[in-house]
Coordinates of C-alpha atoms in Angstrom, one line a residue:
X25 CA -5.5 30.3 -15.9
X26 CA -7.5 27.1 -15.9
X27 CA -4.6 25.2 -17.4
X28 CA -2.3 26.4 -14.6
X29 CA -4.9 25.5 -12.0
X30 CA -5.2 21.9 -13.5
X31 CA -1.4 21.7 -13.5
X32 CA -1.1 22.6 -9.8
X33 CA -3.8 20.1 -9.0
X34 CA -2.0 17.5 -11.0
X35 CA 1.3 18.2 -9.2
X36 CA -0.6 18.0 -5.8
X37 CA -2.2 14.7 -6.7
X38 CA 1.1 13.4 -8.1
X39 CA 2.9 14.4 -4.9
X40 CA 0.6 12.0 -3.0
X41 CA 1.3 9.3 -5.6
X42 CA 5.0 10.0 -5.2
X43 CA 5.0 9.6 -1.4
X44 CA 3.1 6.3 -1.8
X45 CA 5.4 5.2 -4.6
X46 CA 8.5 5.8 -2.4
X47 CA 7.3 2.9 -0.2
X48 CA 6.9 0.6 -3.2
X49 CA 10.2 1.5 -4.7
X50 CA 12.2 1.2 -1.4
X51 CA 10.7 -2.3 -0.6
X52 CA 11.3 -3.5 -4.1
X53 CA 14.8 -2.0 -4.3
X54 CA 15.9 -3.6 -1.1
X55 CA 13.7 -6.7 -0.5
X56 CA 13.0 -7.4 -4.3
X57 CA 9.3 -7.9 -3.6
X58 CA 6.1 -6.0 -4.4
X59 CA 4.1 -5.1 -1.4
X60 CA 0.6 -4.8 -2.8
X61 CA -0.9 -4.3 0.7
X62 CA 0.9 -1.0 0.7
X63 CA -2.2 0.9 -0.6
X64 CA -4.3 -0.5 2.2
X65 CA -1.9 0.9 4.8
X66 CA -2.9 4.3 3.4
X67 CA -6.5 3.5 4.3
X68 CA -5.5 2.4 7.8
X69 CA -3.7 5.7 8.3
X70 CA -6.7 7.7 7.3
X71 CA -9.0 5.8 9.8
X72 CA -6.5 6.2 12.6
X73 CA -6.4 10.0 12.1
X74 CA -10.2 10.1 11.8
X75 CA -10.6 8.2 15.1
X76 CA -7.9 10.2 16.8
X77 CA -9.4 13.5 15.9
X78 CA -13.1 12.7 16.3
X79 CA -13.1 10.3 19.2
X80 CA -10.3 11.6 21.3
X81 CA -10.1 15.2 20.2
X82 CA -6.4 15.1 19.4
X83 CA -5.1 18.1 17.3
X84 CA -4.2 17.3 13.7
X85 CA -0.4 17.1 14.3
X86 CA -0.8 14.6 17.2
X87 CA -3.3 12.6 15.2
X88 CA -0.9 12.3 12.3
X89 CA 1.9 11.3 14.6
X90 CA -0.4 8.5 16.0
X91 CA -1.2 7.4 12.5
X92 CA 2.4 7.2 11.5
X93 CA 3.3 5.2 14.6
X94 CA 0.3 2.8 14.0
X95 CA 1.1 2.3 10.3
X96 CA 4.8 1.8 11.1
X97 CA 4.0 -0.9 13.6
X98 CA 1.5 -2.4 11.1
X99 CA 4.1 -2.4 8.3
X100 CA 6.7 -4.1 10.4
X101 CA 4.2 -6.7 11.6
X102 CA 3.1 -7.5 8.1
X103 CA 6.7 -8.0 7.0
X104 CA 7.5 -10.2 10.0
X105 CA 4.4 -12.4 9.9
X106 CA 3.5 -12.6 6.2
X107 CA 6.6 -11.9 4.1
X108 CA 9.7 -12.9 6.0
X109 CA 8.9 -16.6 6.2
X110 CA 8.5 -16.6 2.4
X111 CA 11.6 -14.6 1.5
X112 CA 13.5 -17.7 0.4
X113 CA 10.5 -19.4 -1.2
X114 CA 11.1 -21.4 -4.4
X115 CA 8.7 -19.3 -6.3
X116 CA 8.4 -15.5 -6.1
X117 CA 4.7 -15.9 -6.8
X118 CA 4.3 -17.0 -3.2
X119 CA 5.1 -13.6 -1.8
X120 CA 3.0 -11.8 -4.5
X121 CA -0.1 -13.9 -3.7
X122 CA 0.5 -13.4 0.0
X123 CA 0.7 -9.6 -0.5
X124 CA -2.6 -9.7 -2.3
X125 CA -4.1 -11.7 0.5
X126 CA -2.9 -9.2 3.1
X127 CA -4.5 -6.5 1.1
X128 CA -7.9 -8.2 1.1
X129 CA -7.5 -9.0 4.7
X130 CA -6.9 -5.4 5.7
X131 CA -9.9 -4.2 3.5
X132 CA -12.2 -6.8 5.1
X133 CA -11.1 -6.0 8.6
X134 CA -11.9 -2.3 7.9
X135 CA -15.3 -3.3 6.5
X136 CA -16.1 -5.3 9.7
X137 CA -15.0 -2.4 12.0
X138 CA -16.2 0.7 10.1
X139 CA -18.7 -0.7 7.6
X140 CA -19.0 0.1 3.9
X141 CA -20.4 3.6 4.3
X142 CA -18.3 6.6 3.3
X143 CA -16.9 8.5 6.2
X144 CA -16.5 12.3 6.0
X145 CA -12.9 13.3 6.6
X146 CA -12.1 16.7 8.0
X147 CA -9.0 18.2 6.4
X148 CA -6.0 18.4 8.7
X149 CA -4.7 21.4 6.7
X150 CA -5.8 24.7 8.3
X151 CA -3.9 26.9 5.8
X152 CA -6.0 29.4 3.9
X153 CA -6.0 29.2 0.1
X154 CA -3.8 31.6 -1.8
X155 CA -5.4 33.8 -4.5
X156 CA -3.4 34.9 -7.5
X157 CA -4.0 36.9 -10.7
X158 CA -6.8 38.9 -9.2
X159 CA -8.7 35.9 -7.9
X160 CA -8.5 34.0 -11.2
X161 CA -6.1 31.4 -9.8
X162 CA -6.8 29.8 -6.4
X163 CA -4.3 27.5 -4.8
X164 CA -5.7 25.5 -1.9
X165 CA -3.8 25.0 1.4
X166 CA -4.0 21.2 0.8
X167 CA -2.2 21.5 -2.5
X168 CA 0.6 23.7 -1.1
X169 CA 1.1 21.4 2.0
X170 CA 1.1 18.3 -0.2
X171 CA 3.6 19.6 -2.6
X172 CA 5.9 20.9 0.1
X173 CA 5.6 17.7 2.1
X174 CA 6.6 15.6 -0.9
X175 CA 9.7 17.7 -1.5
X176 CA 10.7 17.6 2.1
X177 CA 10.2 13.9 2.4
X178 CA 12.2 13.3 -0.8
X179 CA 15.1 15.4 0.5
X180 CA 15.1 13.8 3.9
X181 CA 14.9 10.3 2.6
X182 CA 17.7 10.9 0.1
X183 CA 19.9 12.3 2.8
X184 CA 19.1 9.4 5.1
X185 CA 20.0 6.9 2.4
X186 CA 23.3 8.6 1.5
X187 CA 24.5 9.9 4.9
X188 CA 23.4 7.5 7.6
X189 CA 24.7 4.0 8.6
X190 CA 21.3 2.5 8.3
X191 CA 20.8 4.1 4.8
X192 CA 24.1 2.7 3.6
X193 CA 23.1 -0.7 5.0
X194 CA 19.9 -0.5 2.9
X195 CA 22.0 0.2 -0.2
X196 CA 24.3 -2.8 0.6
X197 CA 21.3 -5.1 1.1
X198 CA 19.8 -4.0 -2.2
X199 CA 23.0 -4.8 -4.0
X200 CA 23.7 -8.2 -2.4
X201 CA 22.0 -9.6 0.7
X202 CA 24.5 -12.4 1.1
X203 CA 27.6 -10.2 0.9
X204 CA 25.9 -7.6 3.2
X205 CA 25.2 -10.3 5.8
X206 CA 28.9 -11.5 5.6
X207 CA 29.9 -7.9 6.3
X208 CA 27.9 -7.9 9.6
X209 CA 24.7 -6.1 8.4
X210 CA 21.5 -7.3 9.9
X211 CA 19.5 -8.1 6.7
X212 CA 16.2 -8.8 8.5
X213 CA 16.5 -5.6 10.6
X214 CA 17.3 -3.6 7.5
X215 CA 14.3 -4.9 5.5
X216 CA 12.0 -4.4 8.6
X217 CA 13.3 -0.8 8.7
X218 CA 12.5 -0.3 5.1
X219 CA 8.9 -1.5 5.7
X220 CA 8.6 0.8 8.7
X221 CA 9.7 3.8 6.7
X222 CA 7.4 3.0 3.7
X223 CA 4.4 2.4 6.0
X224 CA 5.0 5.6 7.9
X225 CA 5.1 7.5 4.6
X226 CA 1.9 5.7 3.5
X227 CA 0.1 7.1 6.6
X228 CA 1.2 10.6 5.7
X229 CA 0.1 10.1 2.1
X230 CA -3.3 8.8 3.4
X231 CA -3.8 11.9 5.5
X232 CA -2.9 14.2 2.6
X233 CA -5.1 12.3 0.1
X234 CA -8.1 12.3 2.4
X235 CA -7.6 16.0 3.2
X236 CA -7.7 16.9 -0.5
X237 CA -10.5 14.5 -1.3
X238 CA -12.5 14.4 2.0
X239 CA -14.0 10.9 2.1
X240 CA -12.8 7.6 3.5
X241 CA -13.9 4.0 2.9
X242 CA -12.2 0.6 3.4
X243 CA -11.3 0.8 -0.3
X244 CA -9.8 4.3 -0.3
X245 CA -6.3 3.1 -0.6
X246 CA -6.9 0.5 -3.4
X247 CA -6.7 2.6 -6.5
X248 CA -4.2 5.2 -5.3
X249 CA -2.0 2.2 -4.3
X250 CA -2.2 0.7 -7.8
X251 CA -1.5 4.1 -9.4
X252 CA 1.4 4.7 -7.1
X253 CA 2.8 1.3 -8.1
X254 CA 2.4 2.5 -11.7
X255 CA 4.2 5.7 -10.8
X256 CA 7.1 3.7 -9.3
X257 CA 7.4 1.6 -12.5
X258 CA 6.9 4.7 -14.6
X259 CA 9.8 6.5 -12.9
X260 CA 12.0 3.4 -12.6
X261 CA 11.2 1.1 -9.7
X262 CA 14.0 1.0 -7.2
X263 CA 14.9 4.6 -7.9
X264 CA 13.8 7.1 -5.2
X265 CA 14.0 10.2 -7.5
X266 CA 12.3 8.1 -10.2
X267 CA 9.3 7.5 -7.8
X268 CA 8.9 11.2 -7.3
X269 CA 9.1 12.1 -11.0
X270 CA 6.8 9.2 -11.9
X271 CA 4.3 10.2 -9.3
X272 CA 4.1 13.8 -10.3
X273 CA 3.9 13.1 -14.0
X274 CA 1.2 10.5 -13.4
X275 CA -0.8 13.1 -11.3
X276 CA -0.5 15.7 -14.1
X277 CA -1.5 13.2 -16.8
X278 CA -4.6 12.1 -14.7
X279 CA -5.8 15.6 -14.0
X280 CA -5.3 16.9 -17.5
X281 CA -6.9 13.8 -18.9
X282 CA -10.0 14.4 -16.7
X283 CA -10.1 18.1 -17.7
X284 CA -9.5 17.9 -21.5
X285 CA -10.4 14.3 -22.5
X286 CA -12.9 12.5 -20.2
X287 CA -13.2 11.9 -16.5
X288 CA -14.2 8.3 -17.3
X289 CA -11.2 7.7 -19.5
X290 CA -8.6 9.4 -17.2
X291 CA -7.5 6.1 -15.6
X292 CA -7.3 4.4 -19.0
X293 CA -5.1 7.2 -20.3
X294 CA -2.8 6.9 -17.3
X295 CA -2.2 3.1 -17.9
X296 CA -1.9 3.7 -21.7
X297 CA 0.9 6.2 -21.1
X298 CA 2.6 3.6 -18.8
X299 CA 2.4 1.0 -21.5
X300 CA 3.9 3.4 -24.1
X301 CA 6.8 4.3 -21.7
X302 CA 7.5 0.7 -20.9
X303 CA 7.6 -0.2 -24.6
X304 CA 10.1 2.6 -25.3
X305 CA 12.1 2.2 -22.1
X306 CA 11.2 -0.9 -20.1
X307 CA 13.3 0.1 -17.0
X308 CA 11.3 3.3 -16.6
X309 CA 12.5 6.9 -16.8
X310 CA 15.4 6.7 -14.3
X311 CA 15.6 2.9 -14.1
X312 CA 18.8 1.1 -15.1
X313 CA 19.0 -2.2 -17.0
X314 CA 20.8 -4.6 -14.8
X315 CA 22.5 -7.6 -16.3
X316 CA 22.3 -10.7 -14.1
X317 CA 25.2 -13.1 -13.9
X318 CA 24.4 -16.7 -14.7

């Protein structure tokens, strides 16, 4: 039963990585850039929920809604101020370095406002644990809600991309920005919408992460953000199903590594598996090799 318990915990943690990875993979797939500040938006979402619940007494659902709105506005603002002016920069390193700078900026602002001390985070999930096999297997409410949320978000996002005008515009921009603009698509608006969706999902991921692991610091989003990026690459960056598969596999590998190998080496195992996968299939599990015309 312990293996099944570890497996469920791995799927739960991997579901959080998958939700975060969706933001990475959408931004890369459409804007062809890596938003390394994405992990810190998770942290902002956690603090917004904490303040909304503790200081104003909002119920969990309302607090989450406030966090999603706040992170959505933050994501659009970051794209407009930090990334859009550099979109046509001669070197792609300019955007990458700016993304790292935005990440450190958000962390240090959080340090100034909230301090370095760890804040206790009250879980927003009020669902009671489910006991199976005569009490030998206990599934927490947080694990159930996280897994279900990941599946629902995945289905809604896939439907949005395939069935809506805005979703089809995203696909067109990801294929060819110039051609999409000639067809009347607002490229800037489409990319801003992508950042808005990704940042809103980051807020949800932050709440679910802090509910399962009830602590919050200005650095809470740093490592999960990096691991979610690994999950996006693992699954095939630019692929929405790949982000989900990569995230869940990464969570399972991490939890099983902690349980059966070493808690200190779990992160090293995760990155070692990534290296092996990229050596065998550089485009990731569901990624496609794209030939560029010269």
